[in-house]
Coordinates of C-alpha atoms in Angstrom, one line a residue:
X1 CA 115.0 90.8 176.2
X2 CA 111.9 92.5 174.7
X3 CA 111.4 95.5 172.6
X4 CA 108.5 98.1 172.6
X5 CA 107.5 99.6 169.4
X6 CA 105.6 102.9 169.6
X7 CA 102.5 103.3 167.4
X8 CA 102.9 106.1 164.9
X9 CA 101.0 109.1 165.6
X10 CA 98.5 110.4 163.1
X11 CA 100.8 113.2 162.3
X12 CA 103.7 110.9 161.2
X13 CA 101.7 108.1 159.6
X14 CA 101.9 108.0 155.8
X15 CA 98.4 108.7 154.3
X16 CA 97.4 106.3 151.5
X17 CA 96.1 108.4 148.7
X18 CA 92.2 107.8 148.0
X19 CA 91.3 105.1 145.6
X20 CA 89.9 107.7 143.1
X21 CA 93.2 109.6 143.1
X22 CA 95.2 106.3 142.6
X23 CA 93.0 105.5 139.8
X24 CA 93.3 108.7 138.0
X25 CA 97.1 108.4 138.3
X26 CA 97.3 105.0 136.6
X27 CA 98.8 105.2 133.1
X28 CA 96.2 102.8 131.5
X29 CA 93.3 104.7 133.1
X30 CA 94.7 108.0 131.9
X31 CA 95.2 106.7 128.4
X32 CA 91.5 105.5 128.3
X33 CA 90.2 108.7 129.7
X34 CA 92.2 110.8 127.3
X35 CA 91.1 108.9 124.1
X36 CA 87.5 108.8 125.3
X37 CA 87.6 112.6 125.9
X38 CA 88.8 113.3 122.4
X39 CA 86.7 110.8 120.5
X40 CA 83.4 111.4 122.5
X41 CA 83.6 115.1 121.9
X42 CA 84.4 114.6 118.3
X43 CA 81.4 112.2 117.8
X44 CA 79.0 114.8 119.5
X45 CA 80.4 117.6 117.4
X46 CA 79.7 115.4 114.2
X47 CA 76.4 114.4 115.4
X48 CA 75.6 118.1 116.0
X49 CA 76.5 119.2 112.5
X50 CA 74.4 116.3 111.0
X51 CA 71.3 118.2 112.4
X52 CA 72.0 121.0 109.9
X53 CA 70.7 120.6 106.3
X54 CA 73.3 119.3 104.0
X55 CA 73.4 122.3 101.7
X56 CA 74.7 124.3 104.8
X57 CA 77.3 121.8 105.9
X58 CA 80.2 123.2 104.0
X59 CA 83.6 123.1 105.5
X60 CA 82.7 124.2 109.1
X61 CA 81.6 120.7 110.4
X62 CA 85.3 119.6 110.0
X63 CA 86.5 122.7 111.7
X64 CA 84.0 122.2 114.5
X65 CA 85.4 118.7 115.1
X66 CA 88.7 120.0 115.1
X67 CA 87.7 122.4 117.8
X68 CA 85.9 119.6 119.7
X69 CA 89.1 117.4 119.6
X70 CA 91.3 120.2 121.1
X71 CA 88.4 121.0 123.7
X72 CA 88.0 117.3 124.8
X73 CA 91.8 117.0 125.3
X74 CA 92.0 120.3 127.3
X75 CA 89.2 119.0 129.5
X76 CA 90.9 115.9 130.2
X77 CA 94.3 117.6 130.9
X78 CA 92.5 120.0 133.3
X79 CA 90.3 117.7 135.1
X80 CA 92.4 114.5 135.2
X81 CA 96.1 115.6 135.0
X82 CA 95.3 118.8 136.8
X83 CA 97.9 120.9 134.9
X84 CA 98.2 123.6 132.3
X85 CA 98.0 122.6 128.8
X86 CA 101.7 123.4 127.9
X87 CA 101.6 121.3 124.7
X88 CA 98.9 123.6 123.2
X89 CA 100.1 126.9 124.9
X90 CA 100.0 130.1 122.9
X91 CA 103.3 131.4 123.7
X92 CA 105.4 130.8 120.6
X93 CA 102.5 129.1 119.0
X94 CA 102.9 131.2 115.7
X95 CA 106.8 130.6 115.4
X96 CA 106.7 126.8 116.0
X97 CA 103.4 126.4 113.8
X98 CA 105.2 128.4 111.0
X99 CA 108.2 126.2 111.3
X100 CA 106.3 123.0 111.1
X101 CA 104.4 124.3 108.0
X102 CA 107.8 125.2 106.5
X103 CA 109.4 121.9 107.1
X104 CA 106.3 120.0 105.9
X105 CA 106.3 122.0 102.8
X106 CA 110.2 121.4 102.1
X107 CA 109.3 117.7 102.5
X108 CA 106.6 118.0 99.8
X109 CA 108.8 120.0 97.5
X110 CA 111.6 117.6 97.8
X111 CA 109.5 114.4 97.1
X112 CA 107.8 116.2 94.2
X113 CA 110.9 117.5 92.5
X114 CA 112.6 114.1 92.7
X115 CA 109.5 112.3 91.2
X116 CA 108.9 115.0 88.6
X117 CA 112.6 114.9 87.7
X118 CA 112.5 111.2 87.4
X119 CA 109.6 111.3 85.1
X120 CA 107.4 109.4 87.6
X121 CA 104.9 112.3 87.9
X122 CA 103.8 114.3 85.0
X123 CA 101.8 117.6 85.3
X124 CA 98.8 117.5 83.0
X125 CA 96.9 120.7 83.7
X126 CA 95.0 122.5 86.5
X127 CA 91.4 122.2 87.8
X128 CA 89.2 124.9 89.3
X129 CA 91.0 127.0 92.0
X130 CA 88.3 125.8 94.6
X131 CA 90.1 122.6 94.7
X132 CA 92.6 124.5 96.9
X133 CA 89.9 125.4 99.5
X134 CA 87.7 122.3 99.9
X135 CA 90.3 120.0 101.6
X136 CA 91.4 122.8 104.0
X137 CA 89.0 122.1 106.9
X138 CA 89.3 118.3 106.6
X139 CA 93.2 118.5 106.7
X140 CA 93.2 120.9 109.8
X141 CA 91.0 118.4 111.6
X142 CA 93.0 115.4 110.6
X143 CA 96.3 117.1 111.7
X144 CA 94.9 118.1 115.2
X145 CA 93.3 114.6 115.6
X146 CA 96.1 112.6 114.9
X147 CA 98.8 114.7 116.6
X148 CA 96.7 114.7 119.8
X149 CA 96.1 111.1 119.7
X150 CA 99.5 109.8 118.7
X151 CA 101.8 112.4 120.2
X152 CA 100.1 114.1 123.0
X153 CA 98.3 110.9 124.3
X154 CA 100.1 107.8 123.2
X155 CA 103.6 108.9 123.0
X156 CA 103.5 111.3 126.0
X157 CA 101.9 108.9 128.3
X158 CA 104.1 106.0 127.3
X159 CA 107.1 108.1 127.7
X160 CA 106.3 109.0 131.1
X161 CA 106.1 105.4 132.2
X162 CA 108.6 103.8 129.9
X163 CA 111.0 106.4 128.5
X164 CA 111.4 107.9 125.0
X165 CA 112.8 105.0 123.3
X166 CA 109.8 102.7 124.0
X167 CA 107.3 105.4 123.5
X168 CA 108.7 106.1 120.0
X169 CA 108.7 102.6 118.9
X170 CA 105.3 101.8 120.2
X171 CA 103.6 105.2 119.0
X172 CA 105.2 104.7 115.6
X173 CA 103.9 101.1 115.0
X174 CA 100.4 102.2 116.3
X175 CA 100.6 105.2 113.9
X176 CA 101.3 102.9 111.0
X177 CA 98.6 100.2 112.1
X178 CA 96.1 103.1 112.3
X179 CA 96.4 103.6 108.5
X180 CA 96.2 99.9 107.6
X181 CA 92.4 100.2 107.0
X182 CA 93.0 102.7 104.1
X183 CA 92.4 101.7 100.7
X184 CA 95.4 100.2 98.7
X185 CA 97.6 100.0 101.7
X186 CA 101.0 98.4 101.1
X187 CA 104.0 97.3 103.3
X188 CA 106.0 100.1 101.8
X189 CA 103.2 102.6 102.6
X190 CA 103.3 101.1 106.1
X191 CA 107.1 101.7 106.3
X192 CA 106.6 105.4 105.1
X193 CA 103.9 106.0 107.5
X194 CA 105.7 104.7 110.3
X195 CA 109.0 106.7 109.6
X196 CA 106.7 109.9 109.2
X197 CA 105.2 109.1 112.6
X198 CA 108.7 108.9 114.1
X199 CA 109.6 112.1 112.6
X200 CA 106.5 113.8 113.9
X201 CA 107.3 112.4 117.4
X202 CA 110.7 114.0 117.0
X203 CA 109.1 117.3 116.1
X204 CA 107.1 116.9 119.4
X205 CA 110.2 116.1 121.5
X206 CA 112.1 119.1 120.1
X207 CA 109.7 121.6 121.7
X208 CA 107.5 119.3 124.0
X209 CA 104.6 121.0 122.2
X210 CA 102.3 120.1 119.3
X211 CA 102.5 123.1 117.0
X212 CA 105.6 121.9 115.2
X213 CA 104.3 118.4 114.3
X214 CA 100.7 119.8 113.5
X215 CA 102.4 122.2 111.1
X216 CA 104.4 119.5 109.5
X217 CA 101.4 117.1 109.4
X218 CA 99.1 119.7 107.9
X219 CA 101.4 121.0 105.2
X220 CA 102.2 117.4 103.9
X221 CA 98.5 116.3 103.7
X222 CA 97.1 119.6 102.4
X223 CA 99.8 120.3 99.7
X224 CA 99.5 116.9 98.3
X225 CA 95.6 116.8 98.6
X226 CA 94.9 120.3 97.7
X227 CA 97.7 121.7 95.5
X228 CA 99.0 118.6 93.8
X229 CA 96.4 116.0 92.8
X230 CA 98.4 113.2 94.3
X231 CA 96.7 110.4 96.3
X232 CA 97.6 110.5 100.1
X233 CA 97.3 107.4 102.2
X234 CA 95.1 105.9 99.6
X235 CA 92.5 108.7 99.4
X236 CA 91.6 109.9 96.1
X237 CA 93.4 112.8 94.5
X238 CA 91.3 116.0 94.2
X239 CA 94.0 118.9 94.0
X240 CA 94.3 122.0 91.7
X241 CA 97.5 120.9 89.8
X242 CA 96.5 117.6 88.1
X243 CA 99.3 115.1 88.1
X244 CA 99.6 111.5 86.6
X245 CA 102.1 108.9 87.7
X246 CA 103.8 106.1 85.9
X247 CA 106.7 103.7 86.7
X248 CA 107.1 101.1 89.4
X249 CA 104.8 101.2 92.4
X250 CA 107.8 101.3 94.6
X251 CA 108.7 104.5 93.2
X252 CA 105.5 106.2 92.2
X253 CA 103.6 104.8 95.2
X254 CA 101.0 103.3 93.1
X255 CA 97.2 103.5 93.9
X256 CA 98.0 104.2 97.8
X257 CA 99.9 107.3 96.5
X258 CA 102.9 109.3 97.5
X259 CA 103.1 107.7 101.0
X260 CA 104.0 104.3 99.5
X261 CA 107.0 105.6 97.6
X262 CA 110.5 105.0 98.6
X263 CA 111.3 108.6 97.9
X264 CA 108.9 109.5 100.8
X265 CA 110.6 106.8 103.1
X266 CA 114.0 108.5 102.4
X267 CA 112.7 112.1 102.8
X268 CA 111.0 111.5 106.1
X269 CA 113.8 109.3 107.2
X270 CA 116.3 112.1 106.9
X271 CA 113.8 114.2 108.7
X272 CA 113.6 111.7 111.6
X273 CA 117.4 111.5 112.0
X274 CA 117.7 115.3 112.1
X275 CA 114.9 115.8 114.5
X276 CA 115.8 113.1 116.9
X277 CA 119.6 114.4 116.8
X278 CA 118.3 117.8 117.8
X279 CA 116.1 116.3 120.5
X280 CA 119.2 114.5 122.1
X281 CA 121.2 117.8 121.8
X282 CA 118.6 119.6 123.7
X283 CA 118.6 116.9 126.5
X284 CA 115.0 116.0 125.7
X285 CA 115.6 112.2 125.4
X286 CA 114.3 110.6 128.7
X287 CA 115.5 107.1 130.1
X288 CA 112.8 104.9 131.7
X289 CA 111.9 106.1 135.2

């Protein structure tokens, strides 16, 4: 007994996608291209601003780099993923950004009140009002850069391939590791940074957009950097309200600043639990495909 097998016609055969298309769909390739798109445009913007005399490089270079980071990521999404840039869409931007600023400010107030009330922080006076303005461009840049890198790229691409749980763990660890080169880095600082990273990922998950975590991130950094002269992530304090700290490093944060305080770990930890709970209630927690 023999059987005859028909040769599939061109109309019924399954076409293999071109090599270029398959490469661009690979998660690792997308990760590399996304990161390069952001960093290359950022470096180019920085190099461009360096061509201007130093006397005229006040504030705007950081804002230019922030715009370049957004532009680089937008170009990647458009040309590689070929989809609308939903995570930075303008619809609802003001509302979500405002809520993020409010949540970040609330975390600052809670931590400050606890440490002031415990006598760990003491207000000693104020500096010139320009201290409120100078850190603004830098903190705008930092908020957009880190949220695009760690939430829009690392977290989002990992989640697409491995699910929310794996993406949350890996992106949180990478966020903490990225802060290790900072001066006076401590293990408690690493823990606080990791917990903050988890909360910011939770903020992204709630809306699947960046405005909420960008607002939280900016408010936290700006208020401690510009309003309260409290070191953040090991960077020197330069704010308007002058503050001195005393007491054990695990409580005050020591030279690394507020982000190495157990108070920060607890505050951001509560925020993480609340945001991830809201994520699950909204059905945004995704299993591995």
